PDB file of C-alpha atoms in Angstrom:
ATOM      1  CA  ALA A   1       0.000   0.000   0.000  1.00 78.00           C
ATOM      2  CA  GLN A   2       1.120   3.516  -0.719  1.00 84.00           C
ATOM      3  CA  THR A   3       1.804   5.990   2.080  1.00 93.00           C
ATOM      4  CA  VAL A   4       2.330   9.746   2.058  1.00 96.00           C
ATOM      5  CA  THR A   5       4.230  11.559   4.795  1.00 97.00           C
ATOM      6  CA  GLN A   6       4.219  15.248   5.561  1.00 97.00           C
ATOM      7  CA  SER A   7       6.639  15.778   8.413  1.00 96.00           C
ATOM      8  CA  GLN A   8       5.923  19.461   9.053  1.00 96.00           C
ATOM      9  CA  PRO A   9       2.609  19.869  10.905  1.00 96.00           C
ATOM     10  CA  GLU A  10       2.909  23.664  10.959  1.00 97.00           C
ATOM     11  CA  MET A  11       4.978  26.296   9.224  1.00 97.00           C
ATOM     12  CA  SER A  12       5.107  30.045   9.185  1.00 97.00           C
ATOM     13  CA  VAL A  13       6.441  32.457   6.577  1.00 98.00           C
ATOM     14  CA  GLN A  14       6.473  36.208   6.191  1.00 98.00           C
ATOM     15  CA  GLU A  15       4.659  37.859   3.353  1.00 97.00           C
ATOM     16  CA  ALA A  16       6.733  38.051   0.146  1.00 97.00           C
ATOM     17  CA  GLU A  17       9.125  35.359   1.351  1.00 98.00           C
ATOM     18  CA  THR A  18       9.559  31.859  -0.060  1.00 98.00           C
ATOM     19  CA  VAL A  19       8.582  28.686   1.772  1.00 98.00           C
ATOM     20  CA  THR A  20       8.972  25.002   0.968  1.00 98.00           C
ATOM     21  CA  LEU A  21       6.623  22.294   2.208  1.00 98.00           C
ATOM     22  CA  SER A  22       7.934  18.739   2.329  1.00 98.00           C
ATOM     23  CA  CYS A  23       6.264  15.532   1.210  1.00 98.00           C
ATOM     24  CA  THR A  24       7.641  12.037   0.876  1.00 98.00           C
ATOM     25  CA  TYR A  25       5.832   8.946  -0.310  1.00 97.00           C
ATOM     26  CA  ASP A  26       6.375   5.249  -0.433  1.00 95.00           C
ATOM     27  CA  THR A  27       5.502   3.068  -3.399  1.00 93.00           C
ATOM     28  CA  SER A  28       6.993   0.199  -5.326  1.00 92.00           C
ATOM     29  CA  GLU A  29       5.257   1.297  -8.520  1.00 91.00           C
ATOM     30  CA  ASN A  30       6.775   3.356 -11.284  1.00 91.00           C
ATOM     31  CA  ASN A  31       3.818   5.209 -12.778  1.00 91.00           C
ATOM     32  CA  TYR A  32       1.808   7.539 -10.615  1.00 93.00           C
ATOM     33  CA  TYR A  33       0.575  11.076 -10.130  1.00 94.00           C
ATOM     34  CA  LEU A  34       1.262  13.458  -7.269  1.00 96.00           C
ATOM     35  CA  PHE A  35      -0.824  16.408  -6.195  1.00 96.00           C
ATOM     36  CA  TRP A  36      -0.779  19.324  -3.799  1.00 98.00           C
ATOM     37  CA  TYR A  37      -4.159  20.492  -2.535  1.00 97.00           C
ATOM     38  CA  LYS A  38      -4.792  23.683  -0.583  1.00 98.00           C
ATOM     39  CA  GLN A  39      -7.484  23.924   2.085  1.00 97.00           C
ATOM     40  CA  PRO A  40      -8.063  27.532   3.207  1.00 97.00           C
ATOM     41  CA  PRO A  41     -10.182  28.395   6.257  1.00 94.00           C
ATOM     42  CA  SER A  42     -13.274  28.032   4.046  1.00 93.00           C
ATOM     43  CA  ARG A  43     -12.450  24.270   4.066  1.00 94.00           C
ATOM     44  CA  GLN A  44     -12.734  24.008   0.278  1.00 94.00           C
ATOM     45  CA  MET A  45     -10.157  21.618  -1.227  1.00 96.00           C
ATOM     46  CA  ILE A  46      -8.408  23.337  -4.130  1.00 95.00           C
ATOM     47  CA  LEU A  47      -5.931  21.696  -6.463  1.00 95.00           C
ATOM     48  CA  VAL A  48      -2.684  23.670  -6.498  1.00 97.00           C
ATOM     49  CA  ILE A  49      -0.439  21.605  -8.737  1.00 96.00           C
ATOM     50  CA  ARG A  50      -0.074  18.166 -10.313  1.00 96.00           C
ATOM     51  CA  GLN A  51       2.978  16.138 -11.335  1.00 96.00           C
ATOM     52  CA  GLU A  52       3.081  13.037 -13.516  1.00 94.00           C
ATOM     53  CA  ALA A  53       5.854  10.685 -12.405  1.00 93.00           C
ATOM     54  CA  TYR A  54       6.957   9.965 -15.970  1.00 91.00           C
ATOM     55  CA  LYS A  55       7.718  13.641 -16.525  1.00 90.00           C
ATOM     56  CA  GLN A  56      11.159  14.702 -15.395  1.00 86.00           C
ATOM     57  CA  GLN A  57      10.370  18.390 -15.620  1.00 93.00           C
ATOM     58  CA  ASN A  58       9.071  19.892 -12.411  1.00 95.00           C
ATOM     59  CA  ALA A  59       5.552  21.311 -12.613  1.00 94.00           C
ATOM     60  CA  THR A  60       4.961  25.024 -12.045  1.00 95.00           C
ATOM     61  CA  GLU A  61       1.805  27.082 -11.640  1.00 94.00           C
ATOM     62  CA  ASN A  62       2.510  30.785 -11.240  1.00 95.00           C
ATOM     63  CA  ARG A  63       4.070  31.219  -7.763  1.00 97.00           C
ATOM     64  CA  PHE A  64       3.808  27.507  -6.989  1.00 98.00           C
ATOM     65  CA  SER A  65       6.398  24.972  -8.106  1.00 97.00           C
ATOM     66  CA  VAL A  66       7.446  21.508  -7.076  1.00 97.00           C
ATOM     67  CA  ASN A  67      10.749  19.758  -6.617  1.00 97.00           C
ATOM     68  CA  PHE A  68      10.064  16.187  -7.714  1.00 97.00           C
ATOM     69  CA  GLN A  69      12.836  13.737  -6.842  1.00 96.00           C
ATOM     70  CA  LYS A  70      11.600  10.356  -8.030  1.00 95.00           C
ATOM     71  CA  ALA A  71      14.533   8.295  -6.758  1.00 94.00           C
ATOM     72  CA  ALA A  72      14.215   9.861  -3.324  1.00 96.00           C
ATOM     73  CA  LYS A  73      10.399   9.652  -3.462  1.00 96.00           C
ATOM     74  CA  SER A  74      10.167  13.295  -2.538  1.00 97.00           C
ATOM     75  CA  PHE A  75       7.660  15.885  -3.758  1.00 97.00           C
ATOM     76  CA  SER A  76       8.099  19.282  -2.113  1.00 98.00           C
ATOM     77  CA  LEU A  77       6.039  22.392  -2.825  1.00 98.00           C
ATOM     78  CA  LYS A  78       7.686  25.786  -3.098  1.00 98.00           C
ATOM     79  CA  ILE A  79       5.600  28.906  -2.711  1.00 98.00           C
ATOM     80  CA  SER A  80       7.331  32.062  -3.891  1.00 98.00           C
ATOM     81  CA  ASP A  81       6.357  35.619  -2.957  1.00 98.00           C
ATOM     82  CA  SER A  82       4.017  34.327  -0.244  1.00 98.00           C
ATOM     83  CA  GLN A  83       0.721  36.155   0.141  1.00 97.00           C
ATOM     84  CA  LEU A  84      -1.719  36.337   3.037  1.00 97.00           C
ATOM     85  CA  GLY A  85      -4.180  34.371   0.910  1.00 96.00           C
ATOM     86  CA  ASP A  86      -1.774  31.438   0.914  1.00 98.00           C
ATOM     87  CA  THR A  87      -2.601  30.821   4.578  1.00 98.00           C
ATOM     88  CA  ALA A  88      -4.121  27.348   4.522  1.00 98.00           C
ATOM     89  CA  MET A  89      -3.650  23.681   5.213  1.00 97.00           C
ATOM     90  CA  TYR A  90      -1.721  21.988   2.406  1.00 98.00           C
ATOM     91  CA  PHE A  91      -2.131  18.315   1.601  1.00 97.00           C
ATOM     92  CA  CYS A  92       0.130  16.179  -0.524  1.00 97.00           C
ATOM     93  CA  ALA A  93      -1.639  13.315  -2.338  1.00 96.00           C
ATOM     94  CA  PHE A  94      -0.668  10.268  -4.385  1.00 95.00           C
ATOM     95  CA  LYS A  95      -2.498   8.342  -7.101  1.00 92.00           C
ATOM     96  CA  LEU A  96      -1.291   5.246  -8.918  1.00 89.00           C
ATOM     97  CA  HIS A  97      -1.563   5.388 -12.685  1.00 85.00           C
ATOM     98  CA  THR A  98      -3.833   2.404 -13.152  1.00 81.00           C
ATOM     99  CA  GLY A  99      -5.839   3.700 -16.107  1.00 75.00           C
ATOM    100  CA  THR A 100      -8.948   4.049 -13.978  1.00 76.00           C
ATOM    101  CA  ALA A 101      -9.940   6.474 -11.271  1.00 75.00           C
ATOM    102  CA  SER A 102      -9.531   5.452  -7.667  1.00 81.00           C
ATOM    103  CA  LYS A 103      -8.759   6.996  -4.316  1.00 82.00           C
ATOM    104  CA  LEU A 104      -6.166   9.600  -3.595  1.00 89.00           C
ATOM    105  CA  THR A 105      -3.873   8.753  -0.684  1.00 93.00           C
ATOM    106  CA  PHE A 106      -3.348  11.875   1.385  1.00 95.00           C
ATOM    107  CA  GLY A 107      -0.698  12.988   3.821  1.00 96.00           C
ATOM    108  CA  THR A 108      -1.656  14.444   7.177  1.00 96.00           C
ATOM    109  CA  GLY A 109      -1.240  18.025   6.032  1.00 96.00           C
ATOM    110  CA  THR A 110       0.928  21.063   6.789  1.00 97.00           C
ATOM    111  CA  ARG A 111      -0.697  24.148   8.200  1.00 97.00           C
ATOM    112  CA  LEU A 112       0.915  27.241   6.683  1.00 98.00           C
ATOM    113  CA  GLN A 113       0.540  30.661   8.249  1.00 98.00           C
ATOM    114  CA  VAL A 114       1.591  33.707   6.227  1.00 98.00           C
ATOM    115  CA  THR A 115       2.316  36.720   8.436  1.00 97.00           C
ATOM    116  CA  LEU A 116       2.853  40.418   7.798  1.00 94.00           C
TER     117      LEU A 116
ATOM    118  CA  GLU B   1     -20.372  26.434 -13.398  1.00 85.00           C
ATOM    119  CA  ALA B   2     -18.720  23.043 -12.915  1.00 84.00           C
ATOM    120  CA  GLN B   3     -19.092  22.036  -9.306  1.00 94.00           C
ATOM    121  CA  VAL B   4     -19.707  19.431  -6.650  1.00 97.00           C
ATOM    122  CA  THR B   5     -22.390  20.327  -4.138  1.00 97.00           C
ATOM    123  CA  GLN B   6     -23.035  18.851  -0.709  1.00 97.00           C
ATOM    124  CA  ASN B   7     -25.880  19.312   1.705  1.00 97.00           C
ATOM    125  CA  PRO B   8     -26.106  20.079   4.501  1.00 97.00           C
ATOM    126  CA  ARG B   9     -22.914  22.038   5.180  1.00 97.00           C
ATOM    127  CA  TYR B  10     -23.310  21.687   8.928  1.00 97.00           C
ATOM    128  CA  LEU B  11     -25.204  19.090  10.886  1.00 97.00           C
ATOM    129  CA  ILE B  12     -25.525  18.372  14.589  1.00 97.00           C
ATOM    130  CA  THR B  13     -27.371  15.189  15.456  1.00 96.00           C
ATOM    131  CA  VAL B  14     -27.741  12.639  18.223  1.00 96.00           C
ATOM    132  CA  THR B  15     -26.502   9.094  18.441  1.00 97.00           C
ATOM    133  CA  GLY B  16     -28.626   6.645  16.490  1.00 96.00           C
ATOM    134  CA  LYS B  17     -30.651   9.093  14.413  1.00 97.00           C
ATOM    135  CA  LYS B  18     -30.341   8.175  10.746  1.00 97.00           C
ATOM    136  CA  LEU B  19     -29.058  10.874   8.439  1.00 97.00           C
ATOM    137  CA  THR B  20     -28.150  11.376   4.795  1.00 98.00           C
ATOM    138  CA  VAL B  21     -25.595  13.758   3.329  1.00 98.00           C
ATOM    139  CA  THR B  22     -26.294  14.468  -0.312  1.00 98.00           C
ATOM    140  CA  CYS B  23     -23.675  14.956  -3.024  1.00 98.00           C
ATOM    141  CA  SER B  24     -24.249  16.021  -6.603  1.00 98.00           C
ATOM    142  CA  GLN B  25     -21.898  16.858  -9.478  1.00 97.00           C
ATOM    143  CA  ASN B  26     -22.682  18.484 -12.831  1.00 96.00           C
ATOM    144  CA  MET B  27     -19.544  17.439 -14.740  1.00 95.00           C
ATOM    145  CA  ASN B  28     -20.770  14.024 -15.930  1.00 94.00           C
ATOM    146  CA  HIS B  29     -17.968  12.374 -13.984  1.00 94.00           C
ATOM    147  CA  GLU B  30     -17.939   8.599 -13.760  1.00 92.00           C
ATOM    148  CA  TYR B  31     -16.043   8.390 -10.487  1.00 93.00           C
ATOM    149  CA  MET B  32     -17.359   9.682  -7.157  1.00 95.00           C
ATOM    150  CA  SER B  33     -15.980   9.227  -3.687  1.00 96.00           C
ATOM    151  CA  TRP B  34     -16.538  10.101  -0.043  1.00 97.00           C
ATOM    152  CA  TYR B  35     -13.713  11.051   2.312  1.00 97.00           C
ATOM    153  CA  ARG B  36     -13.620  11.968   5.944  1.00 97.00           C
ATOM    154  CA  GLN B  37     -11.075  14.405   7.344  1.00 97.00           C
ATOM    155  CA  ASP B  38      -9.883  14.161  10.926  1.00 95.00           C
ATOM    156  CA  PRO B  39      -7.113  16.161  12.635  1.00 91.00           C
ATOM    157  CA  GLY B  40      -3.737  14.518  12.252  1.00 89.00           C
ATOM    158  CA  LEU B  41      -5.088  11.868   9.882  1.00 92.00           C
ATOM    159  CA  GLY B  42      -5.569  13.721   6.621  1.00 92.00           C
ATOM    160  CA  LEU B  43      -8.383  12.542   4.343  1.00 95.00           C
ATOM    161  CA  ARG B  44      -9.406   8.915   4.280  1.00 95.00           C
ATOM    162  CA  GLN B  45     -11.693   7.300   1.758  1.00 94.00           C
ATOM    163  CA  ILE B  46     -15.002   5.886   2.984  1.00 96.00           C
ATOM    164  CA  TYR B  47     -16.704   4.595  -0.176  1.00 95.00           C
ATOM    165  CA  TYR B  48     -16.383   5.148  -3.873  1.00 94.00           C
ATOM    166  CA  SER B  49     -18.322   4.533  -7.064  1.00 94.00           C
ATOM    167  CA  MET B  50     -16.962   3.872 -10.532  1.00 90.00           C
ATOM    168  CA  ASN B  51     -20.338   4.430 -12.188  1.00 90.00           C
ATOM    169  CA  VAL B  52     -24.088   4.002 -11.722  1.00 91.00           C
ATOM    170  CA  GLU B  53     -24.896   1.004  -9.527  1.00 90.00           C
ATOM    171  CA  VAL B  54     -21.179   0.284  -8.991  1.00 91.00           C
ATOM    172  CA  THR B  55     -19.920   1.045  -5.485  1.00 93.00           C
ATOM    173  CA  ASP B  56     -17.184  -0.326  -3.263  1.00 92.00           C
ATOM    174  CA  LYS B  57     -15.614   0.141   0.148  1.00 93.00           C
ATOM    175  CA  GLY B  58     -12.723   2.459   0.792  1.00 92.00           C
ATOM    176  CA  ASP B  59     -10.423   2.414   3.801  1.00 92.00           C
ATOM    177  CA  VAL B  60     -12.928   3.310   6.542  1.00 96.00           C
ATOM    178  CA  PRO B  61     -16.401   2.065   5.455  1.00 97.00           C
ATOM    179  CA  GLU B  62     -17.743   0.846   8.828  1.00 97.00           C
ATOM    180  CA  GLY B  63     -20.956   2.610   9.823  1.00 97.00           C
ATOM    181  CA  TYR B  64     -21.636   4.097   6.377  1.00 98.00           C
ATOM    182  CA  LYS B  65     -23.700   3.222   3.337  1.00 97.00           C
ATOM    183  CA  VAL B  66     -23.855   4.711  -0.144  1.00 97.00           C
ATOM    184  CA  SER B  67     -25.878   4.340  -3.298  1.00 95.00           C
ATOM    185  CA  ARG B  68     -25.441   5.478  -6.911  1.00 96.00           C
ATOM    186  CA  LYS B  69     -28.775   5.356  -8.693  1.00 96.00           C
ATOM    187  CA  GLU B  70     -27.992   8.318 -10.936  1.00 96.00           C
ATOM    188  CA  LYS B  71     -24.657   9.361 -12.367  1.00 96.00           C
ATOM    189  CA  ARG B  72     -24.722  12.810 -10.804  1.00 97.00           C
ATOM    190  CA  ASN B  73     -25.732  11.841  -7.238  1.00 98.00           C
ATOM    191  CA  PHE B  74     -23.862   9.908  -4.573  1.00 98.00           C
ATOM    192  CA  PRO B  75     -25.466  10.207  -1.121  1.00 98.00           C
ATOM    193  CA  LEU B  76     -23.751   9.121   2.075  1.00 98.00           C
ATOM    194  CA  ILE B  77     -25.987   7.425   4.628  1.00 98.00           C
ATOM    195  CA  LEU B  78     -25.306   7.007   8.337  1.00 97.00           C
ATOM    196  CA  GLU B  79     -28.005   4.650   9.556  1.00 95.00           C
ATOM    197  CA  SER B  80     -27.049   4.793  13.236  1.00 97.00           C
ATOM    198  CA  PRO B  81     -24.519   7.588  13.770  1.00 97.00           C
ATOM    199  CA  SER B  82     -22.106   7.386  16.677  1.00 97.00           C
ATOM    200  CA  PRO B  83     -19.851  10.058  18.227  1.00 97.00           C
ATOM    201  CA  ASN B  84     -16.770   8.593  16.501  1.00 97.00           C
ATOM    202  CA  GLN B  85     -18.330   9.631  13.186  1.00 98.00           C
ATOM    203  CA  THR B  86     -18.021  13.277  14.160  1.00 98.00           C
ATOM    204  CA  SER B  87     -15.857  14.578  11.344  1.00 98.00           C
ATOM    205  CA  LEU B  88     -15.567  16.744   8.250  1.00 98.00           C
ATOM    206  CA  TYR B  89     -16.882  14.931   5.190  1.00 98.00           C
ATOM    207  CA  PHE B  90     -16.001  15.584   1.568  1.00 98.00           C
ATOM    208  CA  CYS B  91     -17.553  14.307  -1.597  1.00 98.00           C
ATOM    209  CA  ALA B  92     -15.323  14.269  -4.668  1.00 96.00           C
ATOM    210  CA  SER B  93     -15.684  13.373  -8.336  1.00 95.00           C
ATOM    211  CA  SER B  94     -13.421  12.865 -11.312  1.00 93.00           C
ATOM    212  CA  TRP B  95     -13.217  11.465 -14.811  1.00 89.00           C
ATOM    213  CA  GLY B  96     -12.638   7.729 -15.065  1.00 81.00           C
ATOM    214  CA  GLY B  97      -9.006   8.068 -16.191  1.00 82.00           C
ATOM    215  CA  PRO B  98      -5.912  10.317 -16.158  1.00 80.00           C
ATOM    216  CA  PRO B  99      -4.998  12.888 -14.965  1.00 81.00           C
ATOM    217  CA  TYR B 100      -7.093  11.758 -11.993  1.00 86.00           C
ATOM    218  CA  GLU B 101      -7.721  15.236 -10.620  1.00 89.00           C
ATOM    219  CA  GLN B 102     -10.546  15.024  -8.109  1.00 92.00           C
ATOM    220  CA  TYR B 103     -12.996  17.885  -7.670  1.00 95.00           C
ATOM    221  CA  PHE B 104     -14.210  18.339  -4.134  1.00 96.00           C
ATOM    222  CA  GLY B 105     -17.447  19.558  -2.639  1.00 97.00           C
ATOM    223  CA  PRO B 106     -17.428  22.259   0.052  1.00 96.00           C
ATOM    224  CA  GLY B 107     -17.496  19.777   2.934  1.00 97.00           C
ATOM    225  CA  THR B 108     -20.049  18.819   5.573  1.00 98.00           C
ATOM    226  CA  ARG B 109     -19.194  19.331   9.229  1.00 97.00           C
ATOM    227  CA  LEU B 110     -20.995  16.588  11.180  1.00 98.00           C
ATOM    228  CA  THR B 111     -21.236  16.474  14.957  1.00 98.00           C
ATOM    229  CA  VAL B 112     -22.802  13.442  16.649  1.00 97.00           C
ATOM    230  CA  THR B 113     -23.581  13.889  20.346  1.00 96.00           C
TER     231      THR B 113
END
């Protein structure tokens, strides 16, 4: 079974600074997808970024980028120029590439606080 | 607007009183799923459905039931709620294949006393 570990329960960053959230996962499979979801105080789950394991290039979405290290099974999220609206819980998630939809395996989350 | 809706958003009930949380999506997605979110545990899957009349257990199915009579709807039923089912519940949907992005409803905060 796959597992996802987020070892930082809470983090804090000042506005305009850069912060990196860590995620590691465990799988014996080679083809999979990784996701970062954001959960602001509204509780809505919002997809931030997605990475396909077969792609070597790290995914980027505006101020959000990932550092995907497949051999190390690491998938960290970097937020540049942090904004107050980035304050949220962030979840890392894993999905095997099976050809059909199935559950996402989530980490336990990192609560990020952006301060003035 | 493409969305997943859940009702109610908040619910306080007593032990043993049957309840249903509704979920509906307007994206014609084949796959639908229920998760519960608890502090320190992340999101865990309760039940899922690959299509109409096709459902199966997730990781934490005890105490829950589901049905999928229509493609757009996937209600979660607690026939005899207990305090350990106090949690935040999310319905999600996605296409049947890659890239597997799941779209989530707004969540239902359930308290069982």
